[in-house]
PDB file of C-alpha atoms in Angstrom:
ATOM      1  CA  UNK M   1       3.308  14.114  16.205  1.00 52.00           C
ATOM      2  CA  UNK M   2       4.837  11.326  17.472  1.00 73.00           C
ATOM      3  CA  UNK M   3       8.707  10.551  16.956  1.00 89.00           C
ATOM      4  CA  UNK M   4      10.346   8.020  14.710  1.00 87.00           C
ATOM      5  CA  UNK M   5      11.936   5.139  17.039  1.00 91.00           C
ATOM      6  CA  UNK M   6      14.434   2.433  15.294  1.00 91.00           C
ATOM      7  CA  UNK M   7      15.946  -0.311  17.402  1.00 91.00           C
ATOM      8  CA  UNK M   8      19.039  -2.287  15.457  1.00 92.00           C
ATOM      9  CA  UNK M   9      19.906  -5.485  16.931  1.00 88.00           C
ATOM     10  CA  UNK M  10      22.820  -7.135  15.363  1.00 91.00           C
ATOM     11  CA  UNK M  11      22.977 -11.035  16.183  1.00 87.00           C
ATOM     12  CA  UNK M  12      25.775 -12.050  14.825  1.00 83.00           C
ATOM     13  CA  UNK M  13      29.219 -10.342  12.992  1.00 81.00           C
ATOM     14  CA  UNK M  14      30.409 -12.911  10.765  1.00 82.00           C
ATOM     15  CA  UNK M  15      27.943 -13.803   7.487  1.00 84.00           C
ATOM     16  CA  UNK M  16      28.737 -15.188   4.103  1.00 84.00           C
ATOM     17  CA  UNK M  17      28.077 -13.122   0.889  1.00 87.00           C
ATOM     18  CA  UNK M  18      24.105 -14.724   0.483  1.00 88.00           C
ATOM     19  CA  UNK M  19      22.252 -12.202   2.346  1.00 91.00           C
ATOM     20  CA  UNK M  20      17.991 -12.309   2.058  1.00 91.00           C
ATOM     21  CA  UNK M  21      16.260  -9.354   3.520  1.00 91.00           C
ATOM     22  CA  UNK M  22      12.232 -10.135   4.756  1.00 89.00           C
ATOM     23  CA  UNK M  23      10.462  -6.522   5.221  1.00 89.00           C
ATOM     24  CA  UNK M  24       7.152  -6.524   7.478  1.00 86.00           C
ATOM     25  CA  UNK M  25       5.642  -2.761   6.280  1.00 88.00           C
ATOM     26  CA  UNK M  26       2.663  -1.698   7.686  1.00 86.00           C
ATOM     27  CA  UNK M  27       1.326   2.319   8.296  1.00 88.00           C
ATOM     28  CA  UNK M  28       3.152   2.682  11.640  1.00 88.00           C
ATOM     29  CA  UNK M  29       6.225  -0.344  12.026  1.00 88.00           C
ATOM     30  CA  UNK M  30       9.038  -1.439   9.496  1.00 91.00           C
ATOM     31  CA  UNK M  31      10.251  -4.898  10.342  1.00 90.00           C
ATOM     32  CA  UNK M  32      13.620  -5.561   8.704  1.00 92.00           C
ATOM     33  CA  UNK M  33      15.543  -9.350   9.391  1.00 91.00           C
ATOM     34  CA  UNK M  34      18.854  -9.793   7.680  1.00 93.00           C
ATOM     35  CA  UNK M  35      19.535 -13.884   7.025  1.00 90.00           C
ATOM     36  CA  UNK M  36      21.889 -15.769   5.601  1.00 89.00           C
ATOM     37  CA  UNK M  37      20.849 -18.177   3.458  1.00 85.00           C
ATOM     38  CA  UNK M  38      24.415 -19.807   2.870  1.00 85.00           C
ATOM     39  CA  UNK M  39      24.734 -20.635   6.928  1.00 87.00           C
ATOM     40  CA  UNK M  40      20.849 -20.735   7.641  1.00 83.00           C
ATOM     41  CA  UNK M  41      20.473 -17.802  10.178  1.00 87.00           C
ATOM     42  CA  UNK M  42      19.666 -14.431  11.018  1.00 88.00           C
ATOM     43  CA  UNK M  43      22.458 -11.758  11.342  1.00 91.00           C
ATOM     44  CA  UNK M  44      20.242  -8.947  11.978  1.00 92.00           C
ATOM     45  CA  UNK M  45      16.843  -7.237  12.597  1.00 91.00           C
ATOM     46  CA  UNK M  46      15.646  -3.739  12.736  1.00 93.00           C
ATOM     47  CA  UNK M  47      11.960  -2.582  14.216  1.00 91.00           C
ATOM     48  CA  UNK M  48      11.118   1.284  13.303  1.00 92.00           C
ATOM     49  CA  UNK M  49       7.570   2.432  15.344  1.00 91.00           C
ATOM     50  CA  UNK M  50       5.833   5.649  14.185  1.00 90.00           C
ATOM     51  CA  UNK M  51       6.983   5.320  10.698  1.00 89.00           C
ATOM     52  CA  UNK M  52       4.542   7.128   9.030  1.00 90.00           C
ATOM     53  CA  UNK M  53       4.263   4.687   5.874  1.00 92.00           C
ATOM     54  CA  UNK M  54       1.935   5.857   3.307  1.00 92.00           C
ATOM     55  CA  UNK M  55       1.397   4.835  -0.173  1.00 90.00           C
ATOM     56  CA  UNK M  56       2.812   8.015  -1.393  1.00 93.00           C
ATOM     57  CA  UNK M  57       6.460   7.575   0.603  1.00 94.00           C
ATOM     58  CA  UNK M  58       6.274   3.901   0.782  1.00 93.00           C
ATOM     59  CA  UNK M  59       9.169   3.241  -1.207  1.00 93.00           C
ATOM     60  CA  UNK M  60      11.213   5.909  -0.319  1.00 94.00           C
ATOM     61  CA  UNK M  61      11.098   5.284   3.024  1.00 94.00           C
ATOM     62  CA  UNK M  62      11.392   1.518   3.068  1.00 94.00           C
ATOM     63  CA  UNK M  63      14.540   2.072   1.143  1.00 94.00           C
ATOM     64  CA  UNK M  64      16.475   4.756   3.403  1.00 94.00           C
ATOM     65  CA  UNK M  65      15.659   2.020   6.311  1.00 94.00           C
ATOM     66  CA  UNK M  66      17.101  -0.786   4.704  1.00 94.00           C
ATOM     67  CA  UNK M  67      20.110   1.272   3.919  1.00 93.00           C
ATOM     68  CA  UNK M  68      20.778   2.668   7.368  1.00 94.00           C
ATOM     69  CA  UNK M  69      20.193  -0.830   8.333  1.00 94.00           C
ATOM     70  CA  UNK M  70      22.771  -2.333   6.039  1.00 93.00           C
ATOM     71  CA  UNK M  71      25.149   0.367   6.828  1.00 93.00           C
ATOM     72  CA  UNK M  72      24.228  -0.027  10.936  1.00 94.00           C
ATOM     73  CA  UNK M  73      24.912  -3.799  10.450  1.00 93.00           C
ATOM     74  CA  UNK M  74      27.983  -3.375   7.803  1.00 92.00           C
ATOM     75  CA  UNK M  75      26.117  -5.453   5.226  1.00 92.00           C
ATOM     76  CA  UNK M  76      27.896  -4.768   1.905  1.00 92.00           C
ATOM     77  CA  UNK M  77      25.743  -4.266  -1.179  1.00 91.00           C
ATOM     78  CA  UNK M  78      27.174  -6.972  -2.807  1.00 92.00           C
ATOM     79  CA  UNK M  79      26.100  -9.444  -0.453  1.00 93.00           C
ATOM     80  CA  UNK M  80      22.725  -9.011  -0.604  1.00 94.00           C
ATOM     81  CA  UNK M  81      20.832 -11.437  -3.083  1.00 91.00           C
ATOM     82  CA  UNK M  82      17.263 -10.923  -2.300  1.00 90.00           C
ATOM     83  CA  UNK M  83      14.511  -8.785  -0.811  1.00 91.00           C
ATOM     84  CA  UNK M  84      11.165  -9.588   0.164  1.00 87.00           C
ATOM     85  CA  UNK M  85       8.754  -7.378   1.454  1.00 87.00           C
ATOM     86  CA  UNK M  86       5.140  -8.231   3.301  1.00 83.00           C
ATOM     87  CA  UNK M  87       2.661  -4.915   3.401  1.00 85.00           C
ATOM     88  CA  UNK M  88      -0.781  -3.838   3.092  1.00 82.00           C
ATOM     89  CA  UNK M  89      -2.327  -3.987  -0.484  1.00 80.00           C
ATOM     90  CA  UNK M  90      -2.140  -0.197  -1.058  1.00 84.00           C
ATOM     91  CA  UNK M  91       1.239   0.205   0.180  1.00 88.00           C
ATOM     92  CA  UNK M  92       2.918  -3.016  -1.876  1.00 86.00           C
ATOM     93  CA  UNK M  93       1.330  -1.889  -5.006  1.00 87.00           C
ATOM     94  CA  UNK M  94       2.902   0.875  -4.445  1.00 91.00           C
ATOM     95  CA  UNK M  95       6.396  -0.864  -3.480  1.00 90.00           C
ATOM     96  CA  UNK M  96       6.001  -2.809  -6.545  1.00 89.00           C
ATOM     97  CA  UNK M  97       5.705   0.367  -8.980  1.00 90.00           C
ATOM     98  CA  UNK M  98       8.425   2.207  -7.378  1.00 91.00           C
ATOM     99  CA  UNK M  99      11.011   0.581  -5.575  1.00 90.00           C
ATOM    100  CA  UNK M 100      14.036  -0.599  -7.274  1.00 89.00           C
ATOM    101  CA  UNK M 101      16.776  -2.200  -6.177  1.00 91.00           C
ATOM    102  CA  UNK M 102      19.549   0.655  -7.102  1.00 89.00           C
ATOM    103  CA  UNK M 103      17.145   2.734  -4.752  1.00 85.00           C
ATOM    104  CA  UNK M 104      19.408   0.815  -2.010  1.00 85.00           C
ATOM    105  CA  UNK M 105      22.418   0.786  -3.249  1.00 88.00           C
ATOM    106  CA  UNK M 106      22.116  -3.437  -4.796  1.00 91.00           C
ATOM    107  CA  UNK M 107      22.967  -4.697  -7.702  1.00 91.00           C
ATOM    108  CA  UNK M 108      20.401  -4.128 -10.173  1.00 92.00           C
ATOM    109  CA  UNK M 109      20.007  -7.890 -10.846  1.00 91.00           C
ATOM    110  CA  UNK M 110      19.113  -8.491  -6.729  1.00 91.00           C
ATOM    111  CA  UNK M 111      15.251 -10.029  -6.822  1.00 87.00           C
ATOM    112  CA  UNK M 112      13.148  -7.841  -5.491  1.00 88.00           C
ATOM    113  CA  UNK M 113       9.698  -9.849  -4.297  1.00 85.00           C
ATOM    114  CA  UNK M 114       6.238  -7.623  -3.124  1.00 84.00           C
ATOM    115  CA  UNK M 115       3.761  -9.619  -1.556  1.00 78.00           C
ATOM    116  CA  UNK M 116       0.210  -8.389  -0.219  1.00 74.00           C
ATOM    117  CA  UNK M 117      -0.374  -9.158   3.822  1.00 68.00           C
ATOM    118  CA  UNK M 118      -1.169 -13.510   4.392  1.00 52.00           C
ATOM    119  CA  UNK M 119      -3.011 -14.060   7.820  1.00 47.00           C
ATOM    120  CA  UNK M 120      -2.340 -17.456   8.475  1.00 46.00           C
ATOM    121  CA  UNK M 121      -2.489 -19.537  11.899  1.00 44.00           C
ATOM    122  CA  UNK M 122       1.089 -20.448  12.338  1.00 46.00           C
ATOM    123  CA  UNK M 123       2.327 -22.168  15.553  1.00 48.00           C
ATOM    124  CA  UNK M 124      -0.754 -21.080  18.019  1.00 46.00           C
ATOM    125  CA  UNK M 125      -0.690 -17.436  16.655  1.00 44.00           C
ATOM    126  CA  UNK M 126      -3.459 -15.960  14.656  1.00 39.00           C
ATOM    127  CA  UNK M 127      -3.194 -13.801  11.894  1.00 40.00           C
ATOM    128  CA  UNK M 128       0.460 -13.527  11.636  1.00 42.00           C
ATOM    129  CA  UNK M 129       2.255 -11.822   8.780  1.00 47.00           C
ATOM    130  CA  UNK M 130       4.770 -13.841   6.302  1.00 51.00           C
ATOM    131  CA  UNK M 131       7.023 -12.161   3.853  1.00 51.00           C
ATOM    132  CA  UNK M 132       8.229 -14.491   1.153  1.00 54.00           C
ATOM    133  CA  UNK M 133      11.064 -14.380  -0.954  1.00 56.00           C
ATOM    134  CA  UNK M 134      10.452 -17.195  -3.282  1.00 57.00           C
ATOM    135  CA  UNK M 135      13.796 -18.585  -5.217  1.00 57.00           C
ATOM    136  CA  UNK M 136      14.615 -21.595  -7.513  1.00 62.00           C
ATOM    137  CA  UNK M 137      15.822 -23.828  -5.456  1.00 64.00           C
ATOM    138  CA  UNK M 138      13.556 -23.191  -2.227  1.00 63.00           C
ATOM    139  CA  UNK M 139      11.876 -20.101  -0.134  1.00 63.00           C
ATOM    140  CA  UNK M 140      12.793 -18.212   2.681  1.00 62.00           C
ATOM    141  CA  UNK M 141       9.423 -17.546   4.999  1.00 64.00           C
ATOM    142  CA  UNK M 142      10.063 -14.813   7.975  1.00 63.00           C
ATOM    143  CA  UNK M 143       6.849 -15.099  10.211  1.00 60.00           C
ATOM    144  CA  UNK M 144       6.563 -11.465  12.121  1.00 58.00           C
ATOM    145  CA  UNK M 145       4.501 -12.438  15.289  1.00 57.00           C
ATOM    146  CA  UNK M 146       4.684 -11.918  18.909  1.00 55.00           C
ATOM    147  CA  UNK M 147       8.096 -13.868  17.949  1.00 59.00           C
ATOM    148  CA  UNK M 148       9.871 -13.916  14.946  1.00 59.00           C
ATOM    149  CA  UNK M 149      10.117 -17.609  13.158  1.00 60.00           C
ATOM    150  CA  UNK M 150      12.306 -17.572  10.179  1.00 58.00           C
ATOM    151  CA  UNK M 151      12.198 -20.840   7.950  1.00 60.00           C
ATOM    152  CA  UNK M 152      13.895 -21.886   4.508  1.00 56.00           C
ATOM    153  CA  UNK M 153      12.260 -24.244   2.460  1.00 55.00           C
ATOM    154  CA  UNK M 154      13.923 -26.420  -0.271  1.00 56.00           C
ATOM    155  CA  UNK M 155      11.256 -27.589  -2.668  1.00 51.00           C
TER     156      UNK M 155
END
C-alpha cells in the first residue's frame, strides 16, 4: 500500500474574511486552492497523492483535508464563504448526500456546491477539470491542469 503524501503551499499570509475553497477529488489526488474573493487571489493550495477516495469515505475524507488545510494555512472558520468541489460522478453524489458544512468546522449557512467532472479545452489543454462555485453576483472557476488557472467571473 502506498503512503498518503500532502504538500501545503501557503502563498500569501494576509487575506480578508471572503475565503472560496475549489476541491479537485478524484480516486487517488485531492486538490484544495484557498482564494480570496474580496482581493482576487489565491492564499493557498494543498495536493494529497494516494488518497484512497472512494464513494464510501468520500466525504469524510475530503473534510479532514480541508480542515488540516485550514488549520495548516490558519484560515478561520468564519472566513470561509464557499466551497466548491469538482469529482467523479460516483464520488460527488456521494459528496452531495453526505458532506455538510459543520463536517468542517463552517458556518452552517457556508454554500456548499458539488459538481460532476467538465472536460473542456481551456487555454491549449485538453480535458482539464473545473470546479465551480457559482454565486449571485458572479463565479469563481479554478481550472486544475498541468497549471492551475483560477478566474472570477461577474455576470
Amino acid at each position: 500500500m502506498n503512503s498518503v503524501y500532502t504538500h501545503h503551499d501557503k502563498i500569501r499570509s494576509e487575506y480578508s474574511m471572503d475565503i472560496i475553497i475549489a476541491c479537485d477529488v478524484t480516486p487517488n489526488c485531492v486538490k484544495i486552492v484557498f482564494y480570496d474573493r474580496s482581493l482576487s487571489r489565491r492564499i493557498a493550495r494543498t495536493a494529497v497523492v494516494n488518497a484512497g477516495i472512494t464513494a464510501e469515505n468520500a466525504a469524510t475524507e475530503l473534510a479532514k483535508h480541508i480542515f488540516i488545510s485550514m488549520r495548516e494555512y490558519s484560515v478561520p472558520s468564519s472566513a470561509v464563504t464557499a466551497i466548491g468541489i469538482c469529482a467523479p460522478m460516483l464520488i460527488s453524489l456521494a459528496l452531495e448526500e453526505e458532506l455538510a458544512p459543520t463536517d468542517m468546522f463552517l458556518r452552517p449557512d457556508v454554500d456548499v456546491r458539488v459538481l460532476p467532472f467538465v472536460s473542456a479545452y481551456i487555454d491549449g489543454r485538453f480535458a482539464a477539470m473545473l470546479a465551480t462555485v457559482p454565486m449571485s453576483e458572479g463565479t469563481f472557476v479554478a481550472e486544475f491542469g498541468s497549471t492551475l488557472n483560477m478566474a472570477y467571473y461577474t455576470n
